[in-house]
């Protein structure tokens, strides 16, 4: 019996649909899926009858839980060039989504993490629901926020992206919108009506305005001052000292999140986020992330973090080095060497901007 296609592309009236169809794996991405999404975009962009394109995920648990980390973990040791090829294809897709000339409506219903974030936050219309569980949890597996995550998080409002990227913690709709990583909250029960309006030719802006609801208050925004004081300048160790001195419940919760992550990943992530903030565009950040991928594949913590989280599932990673003060930051960053750009052939077309008539 044939397996169902992991990505399905089709049309509904004026709406193009790209539907992730791997629900048992929480729609996590493989190289085949990345290529199928790209092929789907080829067809939908070329179709003059299609206006917006919606990204959805099968099931009510996740849009996309990220890249297939077991696959990357295995390839990293047996065939690192293949692991790098996966990231290269994924990053080029992320950049393409950012430059689409049609509205990209990403429905971040349920889990949206890692690679799912890369498929969503670079688009023109980002939708969360009351079920959204948004995270860039990479520091907890000895990695760093990639898929253009350094670009998006570095530009998050009130520096909230620093907290999201460093802690790897899961946030809901209100915090995702407060950080500027989503545009509207639509109750999950109204998503079919939203998609129906788009299929009938209603613009993405109008459809979202018609179905959006108040996401409620943001806890992260309420603590933006502390986040900036801890992570806005200085080293990771300085930020931890600020949190310990402040001593609030939020500070203690932040410290607990940080304790779960790799010290090396924290140092690298903070560097990448600051470098991204000074970078001119998404592609520059993706190229830097690609170079960091090669660095992590040659190291220890990525393999150990994935082992502890998804292979042996013992939840007890043995980081090397185990303590933040033992990380040789200068040596780590000196080893982060540029690779040839993934985007030398990038087209110069400007991306779609919300509010344009399409």
XYZ file of C-alpha atoms in Angstrom:
358
model
C 0.000 0.000 0.000
C 1.379 3.391 -0.997
C 2.215 5.871 1.739
C 0.338 9.182 1.481
C 2.340 12.107 0.151
C 3.966 14.026 3.034
C 3.074 17.348 1.381
C -0.083 17.974 -0.634
C -0.467 20.967 -2.951
C -3.871 21.894 -4.352
C -6.187 24.825 -5.011
C -9.536 25.944 -3.608
C -10.940 28.759 -5.692
C -8.542 31.692 -5.413
C -6.562 30.003 -2.617
C -3.460 27.887 -3.051
C -2.941 25.233 -0.390
C 0.296 23.638 0.798
C -0.611 21.061 3.403
C 1.944 19.182 5.500
C 0.749 15.607 5.770
C 2.914 13.692 8.218
C 0.781 13.853 11.371
C 2.325 10.881 13.218
C 5.634 12.764 13.143
C 3.916 16.076 13.975
C 4.545 17.100 10.369
C 8.300 17.326 10.968
C 10.295 18.155 7.861
C 12.377 15.857 5.694
C 14.370 16.768 2.603
C 11.600 15.272 0.474
C 9.082 17.599 2.128
C 11.270 20.649 1.572
C 11.493 19.773 -2.116
C 7.755 19.115 -2.374
C 6.971 22.498 -0.791
C 9.303 24.175 -3.277
C 7.639 22.335 -6.165
C 4.240 23.380 -4.836
C 5.330 26.995 -4.734
C 6.490 26.739 -8.338
C 3.026 25.650 -9.414
C 1.049 28.073 -7.244
C 3.166 31.116 -8.057
C 2.772 30.410 -11.769
C -1.025 30.089 -11.508
C -2.534 33.497 -12.232
C -5.866 32.490 -10.691
C -4.269 31.968 -7.265
C -3.923 34.902 -4.915
C -2.900 33.892 -1.349
C -1.163 30.628 -0.466
C -1.996 28.984 2.873
C 0.322 26.684 4.802
C -1.464 24.162 7.019
C -0.669 20.929 8.852
C -2.572 17.670 9.089
C -4.160 16.933 12.473
C -4.888 19.261 15.366
C -1.593 18.758 17.201
C 0.926 20.601 15.065
C 1.603 22.713 12.044
C 5.200 21.457 12.101
C 7.343 20.339 15.033
C 10.604 21.118 13.211
C 13.128 19.274 11.120
C 13.427 15.515 11.362
C 16.112 15.717 14.028
C 16.753 11.983 14.206
C 17.568 12.008 10.508
C 19.974 14.925 10.899
C 21.572 13.341 13.985
C 22.247 10.151 12.064
C 23.501 11.918 8.943
C 25.762 14.193 10.935
C 27.917 11.240 11.885
C 27.593 9.040 8.816
C 27.294 11.614 6.022
C 27.701 15.221 7.227
C 27.582 16.509 3.652
C 24.033 15.135 3.371
C 23.039 16.870 6.614
C 24.428 20.131 5.250
C 22.519 19.549 2.000
C 19.270 19.292 3.962
C 19.941 22.597 5.710
C 20.935 24.248 2.431
C 17.636 23.261 0.795
C 15.624 24.254 3.862
C 17.309 27.653 4.189
C 16.777 28.438 0.535
C 13.087 27.635 1.027
C 12.949 29.957 4.053
C 14.398 32.773 1.975
C 11.988 32.040 -0.858
C 8.991 32.308 1.474
C 10.233 35.714 2.605
C 10.338 36.888 -1.022
C 7.053 35.457 -2.310
C 5.040 37.799 -4.487
C 1.801 36.305 -3.209
C 0.536 36.457 0.379
C 1.768 33.530 2.506
C -0.787 32.708 5.212
C 0.789 30.356 7.751
C -1.637 28.771 10.214
C 0.499 28.062 13.295
C -2.160 25.934 14.949
C -0.765 23.579 17.603
C 2.980 22.977 17.805
C 5.113 25.276 15.667
C 8.768 24.793 16.450
C 12.136 24.908 14.701
C 11.642 24.210 11.012
C 7.942 24.999 11.371
C 8.880 28.467 12.561
C 11.075 28.854 9.483
C 8.103 28.034 7.261
C 5.935 30.585 9.056
C 7.569 33.689 10.474
C 9.146 34.881 7.221
C 5.767 35.003 5.474
C 3.443 37.962 5.072
C 0.552 36.745 7.273
C 1.315 34.680 10.397
C -1.697 33.269 12.284
C -1.710 31.743 15.769
C -4.561 30.109 17.672
C -5.367 29.312 21.287
C -3.628 25.965 20.685
C -0.356 27.448 19.409
C 2.780 26.165 21.099
C 5.567 28.223 19.570
C 9.244 27.613 20.342
C 12.789 27.658 19.083
C 14.027 24.973 21.509
C 17.378 24.331 19.862
C 19.639 25.291 22.785
C 18.122 22.347 24.658
C 19.542 19.925 22.105
C 22.967 21.516 21.831
C 22.099 23.503 18.730
C 20.962 27.103 17.999
C 17.897 28.807 16.459
C 18.294 28.344 12.720
C 15.939 28.508 9.656
C 16.363 32.271 9.792
C 15.455 32.216 13.464
C 18.383 34.463 14.293
C 16.997 37.068 11.861
C 13.415 36.882 13.160
C 14.291 36.697 16.855
C 16.825 39.508 16.647
C 14.102 41.768 15.268
C 11.430 40.742 17.754
C 9.824 43.630 19.612
C 11.329 44.754 22.928
C 14.181 42.229 22.536
C 11.779 39.426 23.461
C 13.460 37.238 20.844
C 16.576 37.070 23.009
C 14.566 35.312 25.712
C 12.782 33.039 23.241
C 15.988 31.960 21.518
C 18.146 31.508 24.607
C 15.648 29.715 26.861
C 14.062 27.511 24.187
C 10.826 27.828 26.154
C 7.388 27.317 24.637
C 5.080 30.328 24.351
C 1.472 30.834 23.337
C -0.442 33.156 21.048
C -0.212 36.368 23.083
C 3.554 36.185 23.543
C 4.152 35.230 19.908
C 2.177 38.263 18.735
C 3.797 40.548 21.323
C 7.221 39.559 19.992
C 6.148 40.399 16.433
C 6.485 36.780 15.313
C 2.777 36.463 14.450
C 0.205 38.937 13.184
C -3.143 37.749 14.505
C -4.838 35.188 16.723
C -7.740 33.338 15.114
C -9.594 30.765 17.252
C -8.991 27.281 15.864
C -12.712 26.778 15.315
C -12.710 29.708 12.890
C -9.833 28.526 10.708
C -12.152 26.779 8.189
C -14.100 30.019 7.778
C -10.862 31.955 7.326
C -9.693 29.552 4.628
C -13.133 29.676 3.033
C -13.010 33.463 2.779
C -9.563 33.287 1.174
C -10.829 30.735 -1.336
C -13.684 33.093 -2.264
C -11.195 35.825 -3.108
C -11.209 37.916 0.051
C -7.818 39.492 0.651
C -5.635 38.055 3.398
C -5.728 41.357 5.304
C -9.518 41.514 5.213
C -9.994 37.855 6.113
C -7.688 38.068 9.118
C -9.385 41.241 10.339
C -12.766 39.523 10.085
C -11.784 36.450 12.088
C -9.135 37.664 14.543
C -9.707 37.663 18.288
C -7.965 39.251 21.278
C -5.053 36.994 22.324
C -4.994 38.369 25.852
C -2.025 39.805 27.767
C 1.589 38.863 27.109
C 3.692 37.754 30.069
C 6.892 38.277 28.099
C 6.002 41.877 27.257
C 5.354 42.526 30.942
C 8.953 41.512 31.679
C 10.616 43.169 28.680
C 12.682 45.449 30.915
C 14.265 42.538 32.750
C 14.892 40.654 29.499
C 16.698 43.684 28.076
C 18.719 44.187 31.255
C 19.791 40.537 31.277
C 20.537 39.901 27.615
C 20.718 43.246 25.838
C 24.457 43.660 26.432
C 27.321 41.756 27.958
C 28.028 38.047 28.119
C 25.733 35.167 29.007
C 27.303 35.045 32.458
C 26.392 38.702 32.993
C 22.783 38.017 32.065
C 22.544 35.124 34.472
C 23.950 37.314 37.234
C 21.257 39.926 36.512
C 18.532 37.283 36.736
C 19.856 35.888 40.012
C 20.061 39.318 41.558
C 16.578 40.332 40.402
C 15.117 37.184 41.938
C 11.501 37.440 40.759
C 9.399 34.426 39.840
C 9.964 35.247 36.160
C 13.720 35.510 36.695
C 13.791 32.164 38.488
C 11.710 30.545 35.743
C 14.089 31.948 33.127
C 17.083 30.530 34.999
C 15.371 27.137 35.163
C 14.884 27.203 31.387
C 18.516 28.150 30.835
C 19.746 25.332 33.063
C 18.307 22.839 30.573
C 20.366 24.121 27.665
C 23.889 23.634 26.410
C 26.344 26.276 27.687
C 28.088 26.253 24.311
C 24.769 26.731 22.535
C 23.903 29.669 24.775
C 27.157 31.459 23.985
C 26.843 30.766 20.263
C 23.152 31.716 20.150
C 23.694 35.042 21.875
C 26.495 35.843 19.430
C 24.358 34.860 16.414
C 21.388 36.911 17.602
C 23.514 40.014 18.073
C 25.224 39.523 14.721
C 21.809 39.066 13.092
C 20.511 42.307 14.547
C 23.284 44.162 12.724
C 22.790 42.210 9.485
C 21.031 43.748 6.467
C 18.788 40.851 5.470
C 17.548 37.339 6.097
C 19.927 35.759 3.606
C 22.990 37.073 5.433
C 21.694 35.479 8.628
C 20.908 32.179 6.915
C 24.424 32.029 5.497
C 25.818 32.616 8.991
C 23.571 29.895 10.397
C 24.777 27.534 7.669
C 28.372 28.123 8.757
C 27.307 27.473 12.355
C 25.737 24.177 11.230
C 29.143 22.954 10.084
C 30.614 24.009 13.416
C 27.979 22.120 15.403
C 28.288 18.965 13.308
C 31.999 18.897 14.145
C 31.340 19.315 17.866
C 29.899 17.318 20.754
C 26.806 18.946 22.205
C 24.437 18.589 19.245
C 24.842 14.803 19.170
C 24.588 14.561 22.939
C 21.559 16.811 23.124
C 19.630 14.874 20.491
C 20.650 11.600 22.137
C 19.249 12.706 25.476
C 16.075 14.247 24.051
C 14.934 11.907 21.278
C 17.207 8.854 20.974
C 17.655 7.497 24.510
C 15.120 9.972 25.940
C 16.825 10.020 29.329
C 16.636 13.807 29.567
C 20.148 13.947 30.997
C 22.540 15.442 28.451
C 26.205 15.558 29.388
C 27.305 18.842 27.906
C 30.960 19.484 27.122
C 31.909 21.807 28.636
C 29.305 21.397 31.347
C 29.539 24.901 32.807
C 29.114 28.283 31.165
C 32.352 29.638 32.628
C 34.239 26.784 30.968
C 33.172 27.751 27.435
C 36.064 29.277 25.506
C 34.075 31.918 23.674
C 36.999 33.265 21.678
C 37.936 29.833 20.354
C 34.311 28.984 19.607
C 33.703 32.108 17.572
C 37.065 31.846 15.820
C 35.952 28.436 14.546
C 32.780 29.952 13.054
C 34.081 30.434 9.526
C 31.988 31.611 6.558
C 31.013 29.175 3.820
C 30.089 30.033 0.208
C 26.731 31.810 0.152
C 23.591 29.776 -0.459
C 22.068 32.748 -2.262
C 24.521 33.785 -4.961
C 21.770 33.320 -7.569
C 19.029 35.010 -5.537
C 16.506 36.972 -7.575
C 16.225 40.648 -6.760
C 12.412 40.789 -6.660
C 10.992 42.478 -3.571
C 8.716 40.395 -1.336
C 4.966 40.790 -1.010
C 4.010 43.297 1.662
C 0.714 43.111 3.599
C -1.686 45.702 2.280
C -0.774 45.202 -1.376
C -3.720 44.361 -3.621
C -3.214 40.808 -4.884
